[in-house]
Coordinates of C-alpha atoms in Angstrom, one line a residue:
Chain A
X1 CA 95.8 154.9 100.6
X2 CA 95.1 156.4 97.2
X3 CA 91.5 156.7 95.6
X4 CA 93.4 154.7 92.9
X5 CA 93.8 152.0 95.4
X6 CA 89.8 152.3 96.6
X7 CA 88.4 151.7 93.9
X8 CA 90.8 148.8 92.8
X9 CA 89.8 147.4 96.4
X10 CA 85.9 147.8 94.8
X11 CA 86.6 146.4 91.9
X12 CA 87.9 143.5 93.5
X13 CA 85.1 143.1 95.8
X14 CA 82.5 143.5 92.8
X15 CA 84.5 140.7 90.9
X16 CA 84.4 138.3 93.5
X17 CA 80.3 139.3 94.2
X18 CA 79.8 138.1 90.3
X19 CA 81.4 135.4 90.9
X20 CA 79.2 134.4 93.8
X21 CA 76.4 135.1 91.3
X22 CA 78.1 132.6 88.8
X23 CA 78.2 130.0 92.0
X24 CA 74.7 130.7 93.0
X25 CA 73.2 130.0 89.5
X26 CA 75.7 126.7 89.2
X27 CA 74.0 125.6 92.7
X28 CA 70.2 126.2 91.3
X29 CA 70.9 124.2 88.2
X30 CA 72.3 121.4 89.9
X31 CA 69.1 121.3 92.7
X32 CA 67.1 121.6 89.5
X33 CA 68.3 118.7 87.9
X34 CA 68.7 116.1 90.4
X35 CA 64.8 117.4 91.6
X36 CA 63.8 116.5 87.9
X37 CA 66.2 113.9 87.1
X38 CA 67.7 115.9 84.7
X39 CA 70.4 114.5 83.0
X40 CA 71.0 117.4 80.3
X41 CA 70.9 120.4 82.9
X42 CA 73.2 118.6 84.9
X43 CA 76.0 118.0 82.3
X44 CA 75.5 122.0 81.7
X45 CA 76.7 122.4 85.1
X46 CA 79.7 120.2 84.8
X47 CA 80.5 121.9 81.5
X48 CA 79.9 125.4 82.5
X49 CA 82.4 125.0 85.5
X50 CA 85.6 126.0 83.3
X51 CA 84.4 129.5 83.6
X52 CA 83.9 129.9 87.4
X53 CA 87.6 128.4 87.5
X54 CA 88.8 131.4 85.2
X55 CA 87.0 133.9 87.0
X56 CA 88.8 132.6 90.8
X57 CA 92.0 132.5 88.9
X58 CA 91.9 136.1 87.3
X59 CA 90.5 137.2 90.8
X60 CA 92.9 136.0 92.8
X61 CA 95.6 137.2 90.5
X62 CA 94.4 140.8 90.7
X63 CA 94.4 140.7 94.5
X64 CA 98.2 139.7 94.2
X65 CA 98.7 142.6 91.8
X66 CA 97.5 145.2 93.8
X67 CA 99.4 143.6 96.9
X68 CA 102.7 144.2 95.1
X69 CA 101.3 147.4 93.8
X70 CA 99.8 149.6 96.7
X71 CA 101.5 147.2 99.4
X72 CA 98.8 147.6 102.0
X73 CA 98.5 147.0 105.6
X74 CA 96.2 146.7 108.6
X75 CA 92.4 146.0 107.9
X76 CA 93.5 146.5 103.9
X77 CA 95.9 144.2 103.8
X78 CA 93.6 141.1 105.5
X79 CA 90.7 142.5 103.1
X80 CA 92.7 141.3 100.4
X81 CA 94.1 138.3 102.1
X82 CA 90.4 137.3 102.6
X83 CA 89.5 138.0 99.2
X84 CA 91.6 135.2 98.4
X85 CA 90.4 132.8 100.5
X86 CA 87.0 133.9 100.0
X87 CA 87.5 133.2 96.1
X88 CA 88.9 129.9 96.7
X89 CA 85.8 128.9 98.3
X90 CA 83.7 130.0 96.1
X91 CA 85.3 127.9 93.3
X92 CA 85.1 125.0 95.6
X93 CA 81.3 125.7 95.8
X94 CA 80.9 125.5 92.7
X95 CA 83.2 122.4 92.4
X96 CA 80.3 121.1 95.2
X97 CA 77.6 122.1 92.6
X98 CA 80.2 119.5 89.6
X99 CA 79.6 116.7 92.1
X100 CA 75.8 116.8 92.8
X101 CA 75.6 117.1 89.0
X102 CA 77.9 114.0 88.4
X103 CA 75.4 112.4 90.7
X104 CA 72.2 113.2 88.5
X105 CA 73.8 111.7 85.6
X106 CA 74.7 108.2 87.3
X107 CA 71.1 108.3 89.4
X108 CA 69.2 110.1 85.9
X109 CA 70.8 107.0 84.0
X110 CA 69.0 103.9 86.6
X111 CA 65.5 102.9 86.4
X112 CA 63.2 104.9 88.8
X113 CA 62.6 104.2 92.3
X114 CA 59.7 105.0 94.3
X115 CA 61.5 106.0 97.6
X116 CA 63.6 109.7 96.8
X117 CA 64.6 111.5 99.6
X118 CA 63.6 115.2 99.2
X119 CA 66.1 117.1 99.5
X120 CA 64.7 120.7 99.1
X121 CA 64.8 122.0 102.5
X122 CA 68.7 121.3 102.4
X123 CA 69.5 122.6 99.3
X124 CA 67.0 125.6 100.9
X125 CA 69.7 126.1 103.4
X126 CA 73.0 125.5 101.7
X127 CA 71.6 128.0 99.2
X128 CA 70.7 130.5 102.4
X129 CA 73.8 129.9 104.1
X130 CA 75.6 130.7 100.9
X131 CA 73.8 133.8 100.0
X132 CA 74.1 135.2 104.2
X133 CA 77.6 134.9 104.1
X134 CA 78.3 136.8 100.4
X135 CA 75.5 139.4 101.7
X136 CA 77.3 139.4 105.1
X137 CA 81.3 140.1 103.0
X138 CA 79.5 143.2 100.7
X139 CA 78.0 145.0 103.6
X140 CA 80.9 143.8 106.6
X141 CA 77.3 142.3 108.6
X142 CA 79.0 140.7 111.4
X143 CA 75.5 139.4 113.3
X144 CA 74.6 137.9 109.6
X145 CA 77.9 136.2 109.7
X146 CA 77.6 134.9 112.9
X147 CA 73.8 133.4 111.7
X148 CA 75.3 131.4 109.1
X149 CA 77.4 129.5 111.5
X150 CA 74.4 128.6 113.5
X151 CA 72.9 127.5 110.3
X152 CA 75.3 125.0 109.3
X153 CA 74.1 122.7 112.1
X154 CA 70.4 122.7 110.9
X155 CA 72.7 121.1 107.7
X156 CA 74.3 118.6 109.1
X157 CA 71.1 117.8 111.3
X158 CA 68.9 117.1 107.5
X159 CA 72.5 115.0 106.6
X160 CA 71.9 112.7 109.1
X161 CA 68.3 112.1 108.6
X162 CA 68.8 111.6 105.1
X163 CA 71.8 109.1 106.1
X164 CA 69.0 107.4 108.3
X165 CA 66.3 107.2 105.7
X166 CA 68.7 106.2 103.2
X167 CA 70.2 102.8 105.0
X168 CA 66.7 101.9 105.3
X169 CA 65.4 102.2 102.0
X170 CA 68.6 100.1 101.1
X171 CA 67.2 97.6 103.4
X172 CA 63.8 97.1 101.8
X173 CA 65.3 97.9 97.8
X174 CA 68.7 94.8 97.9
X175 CA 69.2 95.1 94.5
X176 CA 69.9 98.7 93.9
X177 CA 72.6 99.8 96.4
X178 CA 74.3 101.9 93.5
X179 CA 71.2 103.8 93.6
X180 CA 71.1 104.7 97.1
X181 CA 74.5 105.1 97.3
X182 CA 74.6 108.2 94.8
X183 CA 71.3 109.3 96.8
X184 CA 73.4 109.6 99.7
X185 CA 76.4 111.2 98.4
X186 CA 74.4 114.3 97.2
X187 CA 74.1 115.4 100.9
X188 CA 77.1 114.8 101.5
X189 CA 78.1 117.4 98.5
X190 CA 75.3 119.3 100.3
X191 CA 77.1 119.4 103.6
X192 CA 80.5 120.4 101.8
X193 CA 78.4 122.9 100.4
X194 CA 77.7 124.5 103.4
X195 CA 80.8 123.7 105.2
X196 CA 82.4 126.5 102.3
X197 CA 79.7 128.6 102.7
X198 CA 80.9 128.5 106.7
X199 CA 84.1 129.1 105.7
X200 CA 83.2 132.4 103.9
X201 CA 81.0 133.4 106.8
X202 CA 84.4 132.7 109.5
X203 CA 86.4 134.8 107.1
X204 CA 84.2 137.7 107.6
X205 CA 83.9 137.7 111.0
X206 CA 87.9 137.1 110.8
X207 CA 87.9 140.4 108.7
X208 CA 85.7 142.7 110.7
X209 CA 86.4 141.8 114.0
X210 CA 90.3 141.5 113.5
X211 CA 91.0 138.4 115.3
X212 CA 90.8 134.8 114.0
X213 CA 88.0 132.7 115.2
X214 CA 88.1 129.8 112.7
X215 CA 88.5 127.2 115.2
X216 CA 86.8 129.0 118.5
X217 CA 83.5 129.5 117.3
X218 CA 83.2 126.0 115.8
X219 CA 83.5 123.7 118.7
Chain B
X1 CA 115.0 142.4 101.8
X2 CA 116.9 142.4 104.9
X3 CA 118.0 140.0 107.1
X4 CA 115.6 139.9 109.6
X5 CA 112.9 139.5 106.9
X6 CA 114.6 136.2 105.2
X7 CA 114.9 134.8 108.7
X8 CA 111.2 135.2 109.1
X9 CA 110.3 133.7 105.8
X10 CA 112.6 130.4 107.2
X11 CA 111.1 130.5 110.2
X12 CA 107.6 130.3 108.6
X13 CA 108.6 127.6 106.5
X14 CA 110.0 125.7 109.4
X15 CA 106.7 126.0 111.1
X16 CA 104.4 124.7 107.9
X17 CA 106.7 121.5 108.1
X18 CA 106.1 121.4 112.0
X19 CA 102.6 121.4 111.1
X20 CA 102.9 119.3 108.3
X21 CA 104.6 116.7 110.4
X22 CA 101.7 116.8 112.8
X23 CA 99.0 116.4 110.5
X24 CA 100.8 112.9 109.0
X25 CA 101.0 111.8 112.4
X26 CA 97.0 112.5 112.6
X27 CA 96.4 110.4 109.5
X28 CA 98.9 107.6 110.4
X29 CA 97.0 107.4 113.5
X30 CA 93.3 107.6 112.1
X31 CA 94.8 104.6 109.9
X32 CA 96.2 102.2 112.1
X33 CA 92.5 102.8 114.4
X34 CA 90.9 101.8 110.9
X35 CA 93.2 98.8 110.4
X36 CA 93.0 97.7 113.5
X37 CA 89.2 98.7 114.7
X38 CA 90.9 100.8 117.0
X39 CA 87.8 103.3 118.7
X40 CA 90.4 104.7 121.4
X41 CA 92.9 105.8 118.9
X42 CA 90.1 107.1 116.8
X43 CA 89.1 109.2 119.9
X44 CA 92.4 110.5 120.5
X45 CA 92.7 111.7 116.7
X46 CA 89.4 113.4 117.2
X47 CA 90.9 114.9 120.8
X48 CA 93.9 115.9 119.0
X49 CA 92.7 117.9 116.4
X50 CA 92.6 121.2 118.2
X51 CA 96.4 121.4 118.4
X52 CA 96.6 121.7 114.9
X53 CA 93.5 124.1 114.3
X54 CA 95.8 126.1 116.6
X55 CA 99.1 125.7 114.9
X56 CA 97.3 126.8 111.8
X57 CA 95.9 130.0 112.9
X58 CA 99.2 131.0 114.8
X59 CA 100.8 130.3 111.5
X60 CA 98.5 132.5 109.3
X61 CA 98.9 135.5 112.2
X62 CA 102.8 134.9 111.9
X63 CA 102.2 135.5 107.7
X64 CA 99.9 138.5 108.1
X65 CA 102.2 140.4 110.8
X66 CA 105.3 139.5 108.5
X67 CA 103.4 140.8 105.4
X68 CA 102.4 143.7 106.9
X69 CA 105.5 144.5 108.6
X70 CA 108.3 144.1 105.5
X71 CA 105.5 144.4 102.8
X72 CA 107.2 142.3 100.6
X73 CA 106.5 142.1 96.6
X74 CA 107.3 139.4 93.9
X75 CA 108.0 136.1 94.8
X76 CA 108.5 136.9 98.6
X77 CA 104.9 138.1 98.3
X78 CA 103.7 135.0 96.3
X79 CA 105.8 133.0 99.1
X80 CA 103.8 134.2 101.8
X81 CA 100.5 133.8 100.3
X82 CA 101.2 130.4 99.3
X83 CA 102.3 129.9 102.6
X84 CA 98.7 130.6 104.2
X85 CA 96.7 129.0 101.4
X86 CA 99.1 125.5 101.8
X87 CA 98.9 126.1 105.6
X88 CA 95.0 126.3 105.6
X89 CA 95.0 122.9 103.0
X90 CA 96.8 120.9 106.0
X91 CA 94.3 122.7 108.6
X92 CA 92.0 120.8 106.5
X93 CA 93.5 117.2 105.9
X94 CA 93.7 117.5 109.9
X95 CA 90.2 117.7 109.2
X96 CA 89.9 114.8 107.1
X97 CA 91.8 112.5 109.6
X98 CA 89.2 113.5 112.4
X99 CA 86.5 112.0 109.6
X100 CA 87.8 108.6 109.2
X101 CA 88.7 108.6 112.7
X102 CA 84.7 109.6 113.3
X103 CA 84.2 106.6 111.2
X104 CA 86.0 104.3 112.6
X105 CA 84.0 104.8 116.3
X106 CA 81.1 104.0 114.4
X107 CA 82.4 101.3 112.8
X108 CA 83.8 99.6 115.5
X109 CA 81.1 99.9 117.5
X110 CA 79.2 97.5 115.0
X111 CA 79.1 93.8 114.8
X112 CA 82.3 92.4 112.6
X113 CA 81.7 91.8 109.5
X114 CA 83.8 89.3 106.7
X115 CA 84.2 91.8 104.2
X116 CA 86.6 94.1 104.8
X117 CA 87.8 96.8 101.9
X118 CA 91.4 96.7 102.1
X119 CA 92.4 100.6 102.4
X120 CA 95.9 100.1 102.9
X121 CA 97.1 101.0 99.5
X122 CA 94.5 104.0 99.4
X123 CA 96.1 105.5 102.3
X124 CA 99.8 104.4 101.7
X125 CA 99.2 106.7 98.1
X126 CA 97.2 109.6 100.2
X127 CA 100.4 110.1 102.4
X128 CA 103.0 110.0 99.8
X129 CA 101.1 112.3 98.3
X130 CA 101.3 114.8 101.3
X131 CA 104.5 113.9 101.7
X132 CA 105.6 114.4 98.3
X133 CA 103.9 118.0 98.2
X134 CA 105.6 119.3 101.4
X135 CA 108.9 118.1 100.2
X136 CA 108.4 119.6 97.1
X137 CA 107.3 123.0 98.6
X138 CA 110.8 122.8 101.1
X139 CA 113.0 122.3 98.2
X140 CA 110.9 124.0 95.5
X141 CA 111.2 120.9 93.1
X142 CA 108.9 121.6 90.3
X143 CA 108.8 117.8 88.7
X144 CA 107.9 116.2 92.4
X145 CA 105.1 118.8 92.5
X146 CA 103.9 118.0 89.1
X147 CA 104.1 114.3 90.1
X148 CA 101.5 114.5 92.9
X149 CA 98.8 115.6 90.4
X150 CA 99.4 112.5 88.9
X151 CA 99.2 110.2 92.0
X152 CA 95.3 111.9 92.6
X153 CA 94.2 109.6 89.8
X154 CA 95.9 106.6 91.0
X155 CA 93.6 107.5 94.3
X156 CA 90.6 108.3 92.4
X157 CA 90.9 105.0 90.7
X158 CA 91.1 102.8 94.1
X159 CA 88.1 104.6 95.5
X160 CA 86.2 103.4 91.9
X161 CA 87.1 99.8 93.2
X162 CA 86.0 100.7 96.2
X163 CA 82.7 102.0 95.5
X164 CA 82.3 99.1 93.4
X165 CA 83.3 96.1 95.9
X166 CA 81.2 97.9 98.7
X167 CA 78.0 98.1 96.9
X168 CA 78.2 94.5 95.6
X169 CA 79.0 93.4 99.6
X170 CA 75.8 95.7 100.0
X171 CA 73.8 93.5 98.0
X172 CA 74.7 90.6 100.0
X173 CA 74.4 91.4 103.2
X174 CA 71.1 93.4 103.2
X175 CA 71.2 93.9 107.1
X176 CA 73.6 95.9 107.3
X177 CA 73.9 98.6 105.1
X178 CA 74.9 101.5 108.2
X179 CA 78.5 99.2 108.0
X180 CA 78.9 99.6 104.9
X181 CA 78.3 103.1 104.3
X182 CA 80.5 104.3 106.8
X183 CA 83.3 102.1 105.4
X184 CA 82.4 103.5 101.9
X185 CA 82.8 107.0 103.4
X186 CA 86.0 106.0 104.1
X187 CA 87.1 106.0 100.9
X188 CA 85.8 109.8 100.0
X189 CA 87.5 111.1 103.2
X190 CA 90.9 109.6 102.1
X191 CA 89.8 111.1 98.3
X192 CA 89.5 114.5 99.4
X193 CA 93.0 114.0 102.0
X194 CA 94.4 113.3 98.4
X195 CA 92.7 116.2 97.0
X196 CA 94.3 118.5 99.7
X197 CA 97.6 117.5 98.9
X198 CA 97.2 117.9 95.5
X199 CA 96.2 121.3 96.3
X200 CA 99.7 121.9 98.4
X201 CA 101.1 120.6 95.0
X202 CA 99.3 123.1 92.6
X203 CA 99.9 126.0 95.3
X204 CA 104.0 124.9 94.8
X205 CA 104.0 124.7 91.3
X206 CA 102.6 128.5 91.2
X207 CA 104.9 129.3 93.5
X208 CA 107.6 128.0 91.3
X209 CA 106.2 128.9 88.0
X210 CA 104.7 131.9 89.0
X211 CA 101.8 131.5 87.0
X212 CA 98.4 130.1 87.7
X213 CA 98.1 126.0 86.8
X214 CA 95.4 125.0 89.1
X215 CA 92.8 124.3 86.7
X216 CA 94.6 124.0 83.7
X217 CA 96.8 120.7 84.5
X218 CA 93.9 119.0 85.8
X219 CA 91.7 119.2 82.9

């Protein structure tokens, strides 16, 4: 292939790392605000989310324009093809980030409560997770790939002992299920989180090792 | 394009709707265990889901050899890379099927309870939805796709109620918030089923367009 075609493969993937950046940030924000009830921060988010949606569209529409263009094939060809997908989770992530902001505003708007379930350590890992995988697509790191599989069970392991912790504090607190409720669904955003941030990691093993392993690995 | 290549893009086709099929069956299935409190149908949901993990990954292979093979541009190109991303969005609802059905063992593994949230109408909506996107991607009907976008509120609306009646049932029965949760969870797995298909929808109306509407209509 052409050096025209390099650095158009370059460009792409530098387009798709600043989005990750964009994603990143919207994730940060979003911990932020629901760690200090932040209403204000977290409608930024939700406004700010228009522009991580131009940036997959643009991206995905110069991957189909140098598909038609330089018609590739072999380990370009499913570079591209996983730039796509890639993308698309990305703007999923950042859809993730939308929903744990939506949150903050409906828990930021009812009275305090003295049970909050800390949710650092998840947000810690969704954020790792996140960050492994992009690292893992820029420098084709297939053991880095492979750790952020492993990582999305230490997840869903902090889901379920926030789902535990939860249904008891609705136990002792009656009257404020709504409360709770929102609590709960921010790990569940969390896990989603993650699950994309998987999905990013599976692509890159896909890409460098050739073979799909989507389903194999997971079960 | 020659002859050969046309049969392929028909034979791909042919096996999105095989898959398609499949994954309806899945959700019919992980409905009726719901309805019914059904933990052995829920189990084989969760059994099945492996044949369509695999269909899917056969299905993208099948895309990238035909890609790289005839190198096609235009809208034979866009074709194909619909074709993965729609075929990876019904991977996914699979997925979602497998959740409710995860719900359901827990659920009916728990005491009965009165209050029961009638999903009937949720799900009914969820699968035309499907439904409607896969029979707007076989005959490339522009106004059916656009119509599915506007079913996902109608679904968004019913999980609302949801939410709403669930948290009040919370309230008064203060034992047994686990139950509850899991049958409010219900309700966002059937959400994000809905969300899928409306995906499939956006990925047609590209297709047909040839232009980029995914963020755009839904704002």
């Amino acid at each position: 292939m052409s050096a025209y075609f390099q650095k158009e493969l370059t460009e792409i993937k530098k387009k798709i790392l600043t989005l990750g950046a964009l994603v990143e940030k919207h994730i940060q924000m979003a911990a932020e605000a629901l760690y200090e009830n932040d209403a204000d921060l977290a409608g930024e988010v939700i406004r700010g989310d228009y522009e991580i949606d131009e940036m997959e569209v643009k991206i995905e529409e110069e991957c189909l324009k140098v598909l038609a263009l330089y018609q590739p094939v072999a380990s370009d060809l499913r570079f591209l093809i996983g730039g796509i997908k890639i993308n698309n989770e990305l703007e999923r992530i950042g859809d993730q980030a939308v929903n744990i902001a939506e949150r903050v505003e409906i828990i930021a708007r009812q009275k305090k409560y003295n049970f909050v379930f800390d949710y650092s350590k998840m947000v810690e890992k969704a954020q790792n997770m996140l960050k492994m995988s992009l690292d893992s697509f820029v420098n084709f790191d297939l053991d880095l790939a492979i750790k952020v599989l492993t990582l999305d069970d230490e997840v869903d392991f902090i889901k379920k002992k926030a789902y535990d912790k939860i249904k008891e504090a609705v136990n002792t607190h009656t009257d404020s299920a709504g409360y709770f409720i929102n609590l709960l669904l921010v790990s569940r955003h969390l896990e989603r989180l993650a699950d994309h941030a998987t999905n990013i990691a599976e692509e890159v093993i896909y890409l460098i090792e050739g073979e799909i392993v989507r389903h194999g690995l997971k079960s």
